[in-house]
XYZ file of N, CA and C in Angstrom:
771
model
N 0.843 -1.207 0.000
C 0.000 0.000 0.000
C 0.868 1.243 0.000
N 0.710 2.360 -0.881
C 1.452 3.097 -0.742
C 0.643 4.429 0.167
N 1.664 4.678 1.268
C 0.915 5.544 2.209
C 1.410 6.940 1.892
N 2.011 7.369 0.750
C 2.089 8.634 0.522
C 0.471 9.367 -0.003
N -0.407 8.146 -0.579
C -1.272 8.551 -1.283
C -2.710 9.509 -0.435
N -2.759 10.759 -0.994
C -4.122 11.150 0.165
C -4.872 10.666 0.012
N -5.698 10.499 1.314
C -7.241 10.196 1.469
C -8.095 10.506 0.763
N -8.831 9.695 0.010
C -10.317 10.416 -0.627
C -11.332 10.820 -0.046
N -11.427 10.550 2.121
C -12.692 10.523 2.316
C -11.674 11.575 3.688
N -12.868 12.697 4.270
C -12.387 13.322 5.249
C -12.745 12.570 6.637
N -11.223 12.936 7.055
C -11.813 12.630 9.299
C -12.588 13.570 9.865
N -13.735 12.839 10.611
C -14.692 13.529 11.272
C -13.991 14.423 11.743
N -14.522 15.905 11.812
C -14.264 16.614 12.987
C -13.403 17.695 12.199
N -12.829 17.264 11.196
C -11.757 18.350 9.768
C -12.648 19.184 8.919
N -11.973 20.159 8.742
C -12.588 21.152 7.683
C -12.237 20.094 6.224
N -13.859 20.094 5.375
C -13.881 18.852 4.323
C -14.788 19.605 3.600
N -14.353 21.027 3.725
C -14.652 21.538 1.806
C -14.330 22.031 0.946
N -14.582 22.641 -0.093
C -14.137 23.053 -1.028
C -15.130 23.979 -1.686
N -14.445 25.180 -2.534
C -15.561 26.466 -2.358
C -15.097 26.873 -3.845
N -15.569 26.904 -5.290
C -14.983 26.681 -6.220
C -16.084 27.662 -7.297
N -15.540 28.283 -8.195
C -16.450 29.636 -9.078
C -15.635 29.330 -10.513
N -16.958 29.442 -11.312
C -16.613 29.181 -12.449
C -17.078 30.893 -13.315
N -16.280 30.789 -14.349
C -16.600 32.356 -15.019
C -15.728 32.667 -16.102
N -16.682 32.756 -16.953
C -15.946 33.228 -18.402
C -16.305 35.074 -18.068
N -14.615 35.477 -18.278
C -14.349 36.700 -17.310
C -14.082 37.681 -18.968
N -14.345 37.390 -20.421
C -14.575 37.787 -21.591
C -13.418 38.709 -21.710
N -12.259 38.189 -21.290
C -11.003 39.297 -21.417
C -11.156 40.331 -20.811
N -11.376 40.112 -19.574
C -11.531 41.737 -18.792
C -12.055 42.843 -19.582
N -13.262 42.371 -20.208
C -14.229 43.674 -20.803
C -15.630 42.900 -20.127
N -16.742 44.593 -20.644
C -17.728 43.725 -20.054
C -18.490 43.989 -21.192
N -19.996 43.585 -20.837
C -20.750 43.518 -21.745
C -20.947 44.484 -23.091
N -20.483 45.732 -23.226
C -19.966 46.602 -24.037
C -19.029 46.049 -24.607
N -18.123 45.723 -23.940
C -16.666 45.503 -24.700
C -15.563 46.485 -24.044
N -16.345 47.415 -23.247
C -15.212 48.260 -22.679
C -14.352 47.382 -21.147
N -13.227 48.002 -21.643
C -12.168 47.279 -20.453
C -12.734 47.456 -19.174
N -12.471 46.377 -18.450
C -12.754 46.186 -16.871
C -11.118 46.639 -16.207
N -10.974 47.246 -14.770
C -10.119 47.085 -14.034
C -10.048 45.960 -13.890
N -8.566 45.278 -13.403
C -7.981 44.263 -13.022
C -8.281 44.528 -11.540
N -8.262 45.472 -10.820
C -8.096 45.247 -9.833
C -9.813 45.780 -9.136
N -10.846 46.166 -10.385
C -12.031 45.233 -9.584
C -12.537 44.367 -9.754
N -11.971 43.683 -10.956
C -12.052 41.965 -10.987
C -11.256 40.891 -9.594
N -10.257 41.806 -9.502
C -10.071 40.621 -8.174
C -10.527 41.077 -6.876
N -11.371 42.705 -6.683
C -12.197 42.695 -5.524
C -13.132 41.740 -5.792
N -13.219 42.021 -6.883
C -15.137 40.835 -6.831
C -14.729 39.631 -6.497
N -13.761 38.687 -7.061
C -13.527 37.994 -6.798
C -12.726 37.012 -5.764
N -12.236 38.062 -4.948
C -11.812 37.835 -3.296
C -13.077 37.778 -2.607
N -13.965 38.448 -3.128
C -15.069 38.426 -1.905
C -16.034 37.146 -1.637
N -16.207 36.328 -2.741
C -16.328 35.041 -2.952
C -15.750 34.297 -2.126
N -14.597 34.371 -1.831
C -13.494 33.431 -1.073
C -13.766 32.151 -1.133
N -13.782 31.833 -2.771
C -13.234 30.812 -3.301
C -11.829 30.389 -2.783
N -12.001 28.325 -3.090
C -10.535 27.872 -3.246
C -9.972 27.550 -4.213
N -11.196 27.657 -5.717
C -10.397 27.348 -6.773
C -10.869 28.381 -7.953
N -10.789 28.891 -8.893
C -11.382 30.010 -9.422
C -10.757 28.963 -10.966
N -12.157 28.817 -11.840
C -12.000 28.504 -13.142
C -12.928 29.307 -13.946
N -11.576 29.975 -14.649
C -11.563 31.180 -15.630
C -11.475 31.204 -17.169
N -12.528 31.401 -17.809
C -12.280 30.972 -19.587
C -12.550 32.633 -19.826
N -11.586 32.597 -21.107
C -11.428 33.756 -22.334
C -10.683 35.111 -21.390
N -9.409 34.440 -20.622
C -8.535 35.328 -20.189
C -7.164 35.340 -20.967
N -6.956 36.813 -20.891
C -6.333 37.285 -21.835
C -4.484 37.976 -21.294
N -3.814 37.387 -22.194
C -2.252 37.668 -22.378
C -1.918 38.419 -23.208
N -1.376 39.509 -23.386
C -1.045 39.776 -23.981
C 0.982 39.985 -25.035
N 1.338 39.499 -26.096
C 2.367 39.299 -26.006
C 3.806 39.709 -24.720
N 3.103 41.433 -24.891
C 4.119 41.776 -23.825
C 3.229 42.353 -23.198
N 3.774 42.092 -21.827
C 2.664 43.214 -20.759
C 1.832 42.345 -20.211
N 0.318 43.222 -20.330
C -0.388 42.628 -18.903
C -0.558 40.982 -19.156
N -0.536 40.364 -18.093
C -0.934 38.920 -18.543
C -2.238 38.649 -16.653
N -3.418 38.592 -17.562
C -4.734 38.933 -16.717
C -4.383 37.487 -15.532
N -4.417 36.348 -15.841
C -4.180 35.105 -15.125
C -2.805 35.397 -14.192
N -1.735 35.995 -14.347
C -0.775 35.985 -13.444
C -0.802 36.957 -12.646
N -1.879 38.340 -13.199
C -2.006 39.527 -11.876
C -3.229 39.116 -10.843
N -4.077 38.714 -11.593
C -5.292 38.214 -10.694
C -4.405 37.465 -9.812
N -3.406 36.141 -9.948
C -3.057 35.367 -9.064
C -2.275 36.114 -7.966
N -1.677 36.947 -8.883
C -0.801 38.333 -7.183
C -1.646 38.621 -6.566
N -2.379 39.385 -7.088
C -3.570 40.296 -6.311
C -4.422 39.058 -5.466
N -4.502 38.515 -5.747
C -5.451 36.722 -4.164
C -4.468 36.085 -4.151
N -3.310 36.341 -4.425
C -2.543 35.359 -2.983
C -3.153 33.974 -3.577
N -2.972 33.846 -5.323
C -3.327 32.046 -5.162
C -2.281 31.798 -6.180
N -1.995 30.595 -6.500
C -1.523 29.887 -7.719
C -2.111 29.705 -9.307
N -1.194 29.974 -10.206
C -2.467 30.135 -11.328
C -1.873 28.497 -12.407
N -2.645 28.351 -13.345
C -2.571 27.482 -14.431
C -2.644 28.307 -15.420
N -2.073 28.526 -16.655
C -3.321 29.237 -17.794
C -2.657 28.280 -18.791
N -3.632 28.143 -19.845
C -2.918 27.730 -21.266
C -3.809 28.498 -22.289
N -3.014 29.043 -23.490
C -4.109 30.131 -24.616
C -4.880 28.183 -25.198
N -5.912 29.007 -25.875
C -6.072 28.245 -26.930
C -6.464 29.347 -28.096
N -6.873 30.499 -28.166
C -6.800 31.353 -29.380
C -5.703 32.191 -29.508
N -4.609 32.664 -30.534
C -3.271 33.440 -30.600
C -3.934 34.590 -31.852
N -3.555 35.662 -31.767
C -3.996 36.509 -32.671
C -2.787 37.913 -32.238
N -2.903 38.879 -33.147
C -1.769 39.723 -33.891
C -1.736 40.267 -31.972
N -2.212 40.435 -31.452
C -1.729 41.335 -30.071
C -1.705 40.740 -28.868
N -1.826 39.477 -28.968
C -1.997 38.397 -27.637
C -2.480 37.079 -27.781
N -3.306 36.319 -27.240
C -3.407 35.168 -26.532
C -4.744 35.162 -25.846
N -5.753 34.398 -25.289
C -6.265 34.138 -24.772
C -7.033 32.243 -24.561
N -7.241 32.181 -23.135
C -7.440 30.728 -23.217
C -7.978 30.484 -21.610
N -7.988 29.189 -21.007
C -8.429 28.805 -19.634
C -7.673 29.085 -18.890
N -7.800 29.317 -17.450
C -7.003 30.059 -16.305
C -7.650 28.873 -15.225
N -7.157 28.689 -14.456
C -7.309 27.932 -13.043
C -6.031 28.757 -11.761
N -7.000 29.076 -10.697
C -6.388 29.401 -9.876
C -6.870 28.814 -8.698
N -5.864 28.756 -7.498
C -6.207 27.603 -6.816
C -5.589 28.711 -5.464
N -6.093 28.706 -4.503
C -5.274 28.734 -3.197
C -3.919 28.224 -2.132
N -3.831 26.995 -3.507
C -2.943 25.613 -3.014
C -1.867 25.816 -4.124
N -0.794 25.554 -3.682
C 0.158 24.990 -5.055
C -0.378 24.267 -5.914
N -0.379 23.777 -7.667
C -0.341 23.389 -8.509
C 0.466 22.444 -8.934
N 1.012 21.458 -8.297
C 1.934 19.923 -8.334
C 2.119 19.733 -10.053
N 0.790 19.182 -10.315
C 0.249 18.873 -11.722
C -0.703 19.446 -12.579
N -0.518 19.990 -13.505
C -1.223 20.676 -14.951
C -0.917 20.018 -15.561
N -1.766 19.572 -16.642
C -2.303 18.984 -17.654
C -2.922 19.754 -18.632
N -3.164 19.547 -20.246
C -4.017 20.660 -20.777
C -4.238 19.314 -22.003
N -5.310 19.275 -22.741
C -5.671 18.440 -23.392
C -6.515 19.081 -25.057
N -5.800 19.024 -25.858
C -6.380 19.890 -26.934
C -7.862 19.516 -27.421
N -8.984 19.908 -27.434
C -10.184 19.066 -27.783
C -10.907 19.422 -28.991
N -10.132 20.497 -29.650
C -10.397 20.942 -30.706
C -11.005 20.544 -31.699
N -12.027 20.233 -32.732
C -12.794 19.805 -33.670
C -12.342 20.237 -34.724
N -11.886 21.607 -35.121
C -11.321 21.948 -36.626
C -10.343 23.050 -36.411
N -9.365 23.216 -37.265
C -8.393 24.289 -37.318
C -8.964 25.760 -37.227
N -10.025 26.300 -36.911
C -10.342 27.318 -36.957
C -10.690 27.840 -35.233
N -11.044 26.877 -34.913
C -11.757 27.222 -33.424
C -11.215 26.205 -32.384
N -10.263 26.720 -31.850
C -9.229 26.158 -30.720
C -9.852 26.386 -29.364
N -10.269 25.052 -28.390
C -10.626 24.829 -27.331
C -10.248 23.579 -26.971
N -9.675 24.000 -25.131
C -8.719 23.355 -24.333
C -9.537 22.478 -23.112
N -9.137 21.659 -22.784
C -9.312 21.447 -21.407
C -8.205 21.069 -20.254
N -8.453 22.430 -19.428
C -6.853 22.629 -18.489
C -7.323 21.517 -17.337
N -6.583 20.898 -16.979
C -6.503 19.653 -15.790
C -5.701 20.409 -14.282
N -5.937 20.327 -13.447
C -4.997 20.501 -12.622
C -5.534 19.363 -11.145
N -4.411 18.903 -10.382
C -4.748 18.080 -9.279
C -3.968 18.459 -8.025
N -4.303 18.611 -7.114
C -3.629 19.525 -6.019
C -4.335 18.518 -4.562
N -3.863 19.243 -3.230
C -4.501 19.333 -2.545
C -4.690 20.938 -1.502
N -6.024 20.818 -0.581
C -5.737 22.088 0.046
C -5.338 21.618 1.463
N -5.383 22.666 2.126
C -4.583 22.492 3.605
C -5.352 21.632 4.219
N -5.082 20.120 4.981
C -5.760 19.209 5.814
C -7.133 18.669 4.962
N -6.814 18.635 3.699
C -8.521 18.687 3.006
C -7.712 16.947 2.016
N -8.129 16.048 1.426
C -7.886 14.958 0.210
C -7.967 15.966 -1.118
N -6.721 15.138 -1.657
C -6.957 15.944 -3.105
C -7.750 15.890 -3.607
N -7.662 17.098 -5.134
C -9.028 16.979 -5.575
C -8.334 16.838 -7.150
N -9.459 16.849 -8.189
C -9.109 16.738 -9.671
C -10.042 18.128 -10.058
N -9.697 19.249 -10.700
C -10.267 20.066 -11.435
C -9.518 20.423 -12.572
N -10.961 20.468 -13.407
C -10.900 20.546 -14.750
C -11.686 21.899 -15.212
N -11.003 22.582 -16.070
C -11.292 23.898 -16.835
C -11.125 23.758 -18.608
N -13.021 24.048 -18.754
C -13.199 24.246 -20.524
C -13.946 25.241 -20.680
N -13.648 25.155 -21.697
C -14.820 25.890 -22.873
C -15.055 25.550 -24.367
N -16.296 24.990 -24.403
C -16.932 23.959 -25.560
C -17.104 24.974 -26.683
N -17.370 24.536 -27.716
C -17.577 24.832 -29.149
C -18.702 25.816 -29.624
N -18.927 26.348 -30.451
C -20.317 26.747 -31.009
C -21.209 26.308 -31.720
N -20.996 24.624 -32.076
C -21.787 23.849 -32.664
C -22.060 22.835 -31.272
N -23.225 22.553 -32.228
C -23.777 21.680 -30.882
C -23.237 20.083 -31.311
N -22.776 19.625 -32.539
C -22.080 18.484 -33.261
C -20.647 18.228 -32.285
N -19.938 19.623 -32.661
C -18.352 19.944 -31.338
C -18.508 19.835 -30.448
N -19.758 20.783 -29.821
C -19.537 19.962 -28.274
C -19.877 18.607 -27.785
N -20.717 17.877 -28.769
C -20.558 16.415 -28.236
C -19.502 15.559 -27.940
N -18.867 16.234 -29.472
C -17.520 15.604 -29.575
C -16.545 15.499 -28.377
N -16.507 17.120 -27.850
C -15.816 17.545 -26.720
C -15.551 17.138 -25.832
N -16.669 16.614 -25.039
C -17.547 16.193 -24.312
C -16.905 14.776 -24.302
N -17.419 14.155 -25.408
C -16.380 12.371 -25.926
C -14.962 12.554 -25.272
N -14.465 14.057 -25.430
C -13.171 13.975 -25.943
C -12.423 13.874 -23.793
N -13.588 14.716 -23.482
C -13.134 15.135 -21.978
C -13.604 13.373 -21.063
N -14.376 12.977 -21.359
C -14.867 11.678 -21.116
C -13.354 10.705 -21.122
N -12.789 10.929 -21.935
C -11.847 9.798 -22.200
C -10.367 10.697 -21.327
N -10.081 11.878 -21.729
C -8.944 12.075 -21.222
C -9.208 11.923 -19.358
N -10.469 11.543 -18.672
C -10.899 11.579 -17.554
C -10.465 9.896 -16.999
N -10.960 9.447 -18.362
C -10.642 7.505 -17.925
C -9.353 7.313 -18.012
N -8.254 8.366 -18.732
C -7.288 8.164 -18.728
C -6.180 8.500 -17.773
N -6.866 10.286 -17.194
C -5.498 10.585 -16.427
C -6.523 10.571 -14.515
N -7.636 10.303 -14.516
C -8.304 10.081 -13.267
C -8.506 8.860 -12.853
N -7.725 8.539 -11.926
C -8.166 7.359 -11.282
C -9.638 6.858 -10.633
N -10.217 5.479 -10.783
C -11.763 5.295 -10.453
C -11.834 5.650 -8.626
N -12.981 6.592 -9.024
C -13.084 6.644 -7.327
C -12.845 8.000 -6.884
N -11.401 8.734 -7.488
C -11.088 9.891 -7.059
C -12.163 10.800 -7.646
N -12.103 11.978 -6.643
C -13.211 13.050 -6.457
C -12.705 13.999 -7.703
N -13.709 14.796 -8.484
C -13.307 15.730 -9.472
C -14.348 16.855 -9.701
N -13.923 17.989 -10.327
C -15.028 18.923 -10.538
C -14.527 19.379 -11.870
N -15.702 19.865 -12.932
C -15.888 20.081 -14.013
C -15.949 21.289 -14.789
N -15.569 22.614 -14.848
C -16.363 23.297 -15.082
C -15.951 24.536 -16.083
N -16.796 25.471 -16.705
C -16.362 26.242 -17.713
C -17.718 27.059 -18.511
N -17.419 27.131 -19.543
C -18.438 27.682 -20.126
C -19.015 26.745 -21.356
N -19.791 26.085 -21.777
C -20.265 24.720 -22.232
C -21.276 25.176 -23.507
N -20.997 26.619 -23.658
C -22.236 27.532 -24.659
C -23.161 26.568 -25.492
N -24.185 25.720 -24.292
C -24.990 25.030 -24.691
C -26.202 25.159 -24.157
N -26.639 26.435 -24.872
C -28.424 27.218 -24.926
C -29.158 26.137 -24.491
N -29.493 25.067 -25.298
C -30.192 24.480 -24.992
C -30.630 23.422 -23.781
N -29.188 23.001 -23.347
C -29.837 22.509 -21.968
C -29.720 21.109 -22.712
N -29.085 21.107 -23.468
C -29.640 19.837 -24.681
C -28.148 18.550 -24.328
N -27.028 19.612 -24.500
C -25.721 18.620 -23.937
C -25.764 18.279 -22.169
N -26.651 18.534 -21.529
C -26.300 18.255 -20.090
C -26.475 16.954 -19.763
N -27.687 15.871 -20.369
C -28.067 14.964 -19.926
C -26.929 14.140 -20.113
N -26.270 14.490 -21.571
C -24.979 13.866 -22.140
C -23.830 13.960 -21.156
N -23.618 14.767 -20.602
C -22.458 14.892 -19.756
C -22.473 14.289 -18.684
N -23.624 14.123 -17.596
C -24.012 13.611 -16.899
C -23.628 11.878 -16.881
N -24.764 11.721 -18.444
C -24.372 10.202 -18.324
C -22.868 9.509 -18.286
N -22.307 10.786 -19.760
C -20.884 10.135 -20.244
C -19.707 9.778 -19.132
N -19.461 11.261 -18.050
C -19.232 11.688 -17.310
C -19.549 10.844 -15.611
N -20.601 10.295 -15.975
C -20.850 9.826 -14.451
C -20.965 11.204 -13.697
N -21.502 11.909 -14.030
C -21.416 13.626 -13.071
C -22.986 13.959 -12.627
N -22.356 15.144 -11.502
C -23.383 15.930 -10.913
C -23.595 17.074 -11.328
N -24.958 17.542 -12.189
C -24.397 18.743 -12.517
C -24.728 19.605 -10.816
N -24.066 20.608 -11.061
C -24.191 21.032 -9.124
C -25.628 22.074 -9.134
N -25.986 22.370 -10.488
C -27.412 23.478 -10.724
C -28.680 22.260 -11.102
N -28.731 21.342 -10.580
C -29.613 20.388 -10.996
C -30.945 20.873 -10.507
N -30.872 20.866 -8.864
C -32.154 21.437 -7.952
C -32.610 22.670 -8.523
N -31.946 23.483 -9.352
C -32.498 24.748 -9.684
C -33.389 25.079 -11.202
N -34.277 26.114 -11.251
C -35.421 25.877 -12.053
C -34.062 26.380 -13.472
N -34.555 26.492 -14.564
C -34.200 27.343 -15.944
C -33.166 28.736 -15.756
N -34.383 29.453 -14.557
C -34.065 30.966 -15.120
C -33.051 30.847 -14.106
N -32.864 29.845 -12.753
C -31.853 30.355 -11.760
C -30.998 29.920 -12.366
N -30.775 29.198 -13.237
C -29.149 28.503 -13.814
C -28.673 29.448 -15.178
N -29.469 30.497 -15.369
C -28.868 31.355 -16.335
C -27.798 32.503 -15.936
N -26.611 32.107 -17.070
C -25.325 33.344 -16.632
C -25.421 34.352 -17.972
N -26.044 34.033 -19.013
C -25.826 35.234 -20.420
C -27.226 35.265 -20.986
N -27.571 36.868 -21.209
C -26.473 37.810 -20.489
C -26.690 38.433 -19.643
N -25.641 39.328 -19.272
C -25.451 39.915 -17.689
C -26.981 40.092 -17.076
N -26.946 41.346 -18.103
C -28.683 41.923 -18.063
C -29.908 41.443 -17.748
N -29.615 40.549 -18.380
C -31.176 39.647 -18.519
C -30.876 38.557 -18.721
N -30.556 37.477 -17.654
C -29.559 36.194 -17.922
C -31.113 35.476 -19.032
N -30.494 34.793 -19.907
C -31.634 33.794 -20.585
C -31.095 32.343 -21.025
N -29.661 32.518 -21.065
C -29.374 31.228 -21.461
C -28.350 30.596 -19.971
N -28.260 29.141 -20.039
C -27.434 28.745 -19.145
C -25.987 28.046 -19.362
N -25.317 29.065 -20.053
C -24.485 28.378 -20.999
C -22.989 28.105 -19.847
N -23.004 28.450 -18.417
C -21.794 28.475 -17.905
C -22.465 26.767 -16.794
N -21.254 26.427 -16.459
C -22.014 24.748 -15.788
C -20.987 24.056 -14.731
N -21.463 23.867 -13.958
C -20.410 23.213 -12.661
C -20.597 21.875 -12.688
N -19.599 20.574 -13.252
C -19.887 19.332 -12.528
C -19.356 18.569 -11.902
N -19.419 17.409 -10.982
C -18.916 16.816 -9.810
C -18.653 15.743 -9.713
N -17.763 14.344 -9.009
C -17.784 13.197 -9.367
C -17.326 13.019 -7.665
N -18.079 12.872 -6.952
C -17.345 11.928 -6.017
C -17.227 12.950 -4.656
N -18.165 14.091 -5.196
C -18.196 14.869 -4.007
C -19.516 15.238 -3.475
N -20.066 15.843 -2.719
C -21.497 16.024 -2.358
C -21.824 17.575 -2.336
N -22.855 18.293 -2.912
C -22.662 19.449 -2.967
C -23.800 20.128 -1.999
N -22.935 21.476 -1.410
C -23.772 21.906 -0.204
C -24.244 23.064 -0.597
N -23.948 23.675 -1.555
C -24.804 24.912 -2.018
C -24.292 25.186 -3.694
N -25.248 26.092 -4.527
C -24.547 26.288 -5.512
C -25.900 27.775 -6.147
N -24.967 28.591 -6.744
C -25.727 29.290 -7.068
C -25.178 30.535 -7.898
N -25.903 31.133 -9.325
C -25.372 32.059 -10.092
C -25.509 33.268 -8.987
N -24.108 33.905 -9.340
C -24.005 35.133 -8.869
C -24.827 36.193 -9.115
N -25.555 36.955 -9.121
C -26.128 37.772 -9.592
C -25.936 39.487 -9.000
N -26.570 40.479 -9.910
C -26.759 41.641 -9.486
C -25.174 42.163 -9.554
N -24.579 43.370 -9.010
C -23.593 44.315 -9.002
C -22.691 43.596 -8.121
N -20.916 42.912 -8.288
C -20.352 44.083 -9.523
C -20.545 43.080 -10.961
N -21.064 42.001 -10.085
C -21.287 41.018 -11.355
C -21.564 41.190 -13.111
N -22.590 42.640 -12.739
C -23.333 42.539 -13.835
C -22.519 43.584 -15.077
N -21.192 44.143 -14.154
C -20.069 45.682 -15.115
C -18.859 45.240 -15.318
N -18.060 43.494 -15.133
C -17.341 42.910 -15.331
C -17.178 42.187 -16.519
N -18.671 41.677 -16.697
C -17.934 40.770 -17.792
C -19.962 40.761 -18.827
N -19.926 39.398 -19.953
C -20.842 39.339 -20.453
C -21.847 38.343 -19.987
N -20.983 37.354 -18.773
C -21.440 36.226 -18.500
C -21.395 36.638 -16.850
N -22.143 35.696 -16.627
C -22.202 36.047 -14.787
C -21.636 34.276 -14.303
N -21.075 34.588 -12.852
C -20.540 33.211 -12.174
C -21.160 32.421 -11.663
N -20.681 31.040 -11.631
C -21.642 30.710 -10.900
C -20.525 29.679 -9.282
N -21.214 29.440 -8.322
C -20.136 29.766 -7.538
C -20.807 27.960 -6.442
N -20.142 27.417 -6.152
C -20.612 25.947 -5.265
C -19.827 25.664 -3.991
N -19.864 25.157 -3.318
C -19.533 24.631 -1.580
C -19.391 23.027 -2.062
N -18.598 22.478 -2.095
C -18.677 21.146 -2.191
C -17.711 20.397 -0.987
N -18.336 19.152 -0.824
C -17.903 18.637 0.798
C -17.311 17.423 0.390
N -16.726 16.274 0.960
C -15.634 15.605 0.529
C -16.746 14.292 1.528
N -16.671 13.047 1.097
C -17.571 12.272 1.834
C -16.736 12.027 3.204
N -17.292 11.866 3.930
C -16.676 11.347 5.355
C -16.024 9.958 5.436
N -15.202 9.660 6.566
C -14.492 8.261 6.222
C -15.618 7.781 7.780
N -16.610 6.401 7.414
C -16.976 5.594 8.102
C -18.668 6.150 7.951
N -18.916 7.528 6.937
C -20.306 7.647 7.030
C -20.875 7.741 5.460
N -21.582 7.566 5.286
C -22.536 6.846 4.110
C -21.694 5.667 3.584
């Protein structure tokens, strides 16, 4: 038995959660297109006091600001990023930031055609006195054909680099209006989506204004979830085009269920 390996299940009596926000942050512009501060993107997002922050369509630029490594100064966390779009003045792609060191990153190309580049960033960590965890950061296609594919594609790199049993979370922006890829993910996935209990309109993040679609999505494997819910209202609604959505997830106990 190798006893370096962490626990999957928490000891009674330990802090056994995990507090995790998903958000396509649209290159630090907001629904206009006009630039957001950096530094009230990471008030908003300190106040959350998240432990893992998964971030799609953040932006690098060749030289200069790079949005994923100041956000990580400014909260005091660890970042991941990998681009998946390159164009004449920068970069942009998935961000994962974590509270914990970053051991292992992973990034998995899931791309469908040479025109439209989308990633899925892996990272596996643990937090202080807590069992590791597996999180995963995407953002799916604009056909609803691609994101099945995607979907296939995240399914398998999951059987490949996740061991059976270990706990994982899912999440990104899935720009799937219809509500139509979830059942799929669920099954393929073995997942929770974490907005299940909630009606249509509460699981909508775009747009800001008048959320109507539910295109941003949290999912779970092996954990139990204690709250989950789109962010709504101010500063939410002058940041970006999409709103967050934000979950409490708890780690099963060792000797109960």
């Amino acid at each position: 038995m190798d006893t370096t390996t962490p626990p999957l299940a928490c000891v009674p009596g330990t802090p056994c959660d995990v507090t995790v926000l998903t958000w396509n942050m649209h290159k630090g512009r907001d629904a206009k297109r006009r630039p957001v501060d950096l530094g009230r993107l990471a008030e908003a997002l300190a106040s959350v006091q998240a432990d893992v922050l998964l971030l799609q369509e953040v932006f690098h630029a060749w030289t200069g600001v790079s949005q994923s490594g100041e956000l990580a100064r400014r909260l005091d966390m660890h970042a991941a990023y990998v681009p998946n779009a390159r164009y004449a003045r920068g970069h942009h792609g998935n961000a994962t930031l974590a509270s914990a060191a970053l051991p292992l990153v992973r990034h998995r190309d899931i791309s469908t055609n040479a025109y439209e580049h989308r990633g899925l960033l892996h990272v596996h960590f643990e937090l202080p006195g807590r069992p590791h965890i597996h999180v995963m950061n995407t953002h799916l296609g604009l056909n609803a054909v691609q994101r099945r594919r995607q979907v296939h594609g995240i399914a398998r790199f999951v059987a490949e680099h996740v061991p059976p049993g270990e706990p994982w979370v899912l999440g990104g922006d899935f720009n799937d209006w219809t509500m139509r890829l979830d059942a799929h993910v669920v099954r393929r996935l073995r997942a929770q989506n974490l907005m299940a209990g909630h009606g249509w309109r509460a699981r909508c993040t775009y747009p800001v204004r008048r959320p109507l679609l539910p295109l941003d999505r949290l999912y779970a494997h092996g954990l139990h979830v204690e709250e989950a819910s789109v962010l709504r209202g101010e500063p939410w609604t002058s940041l970006s085009d999409h709103l967050p959505i934000r979950a409490r997830l708890v780690w099963p106990t060792l000797g109960v269920g």
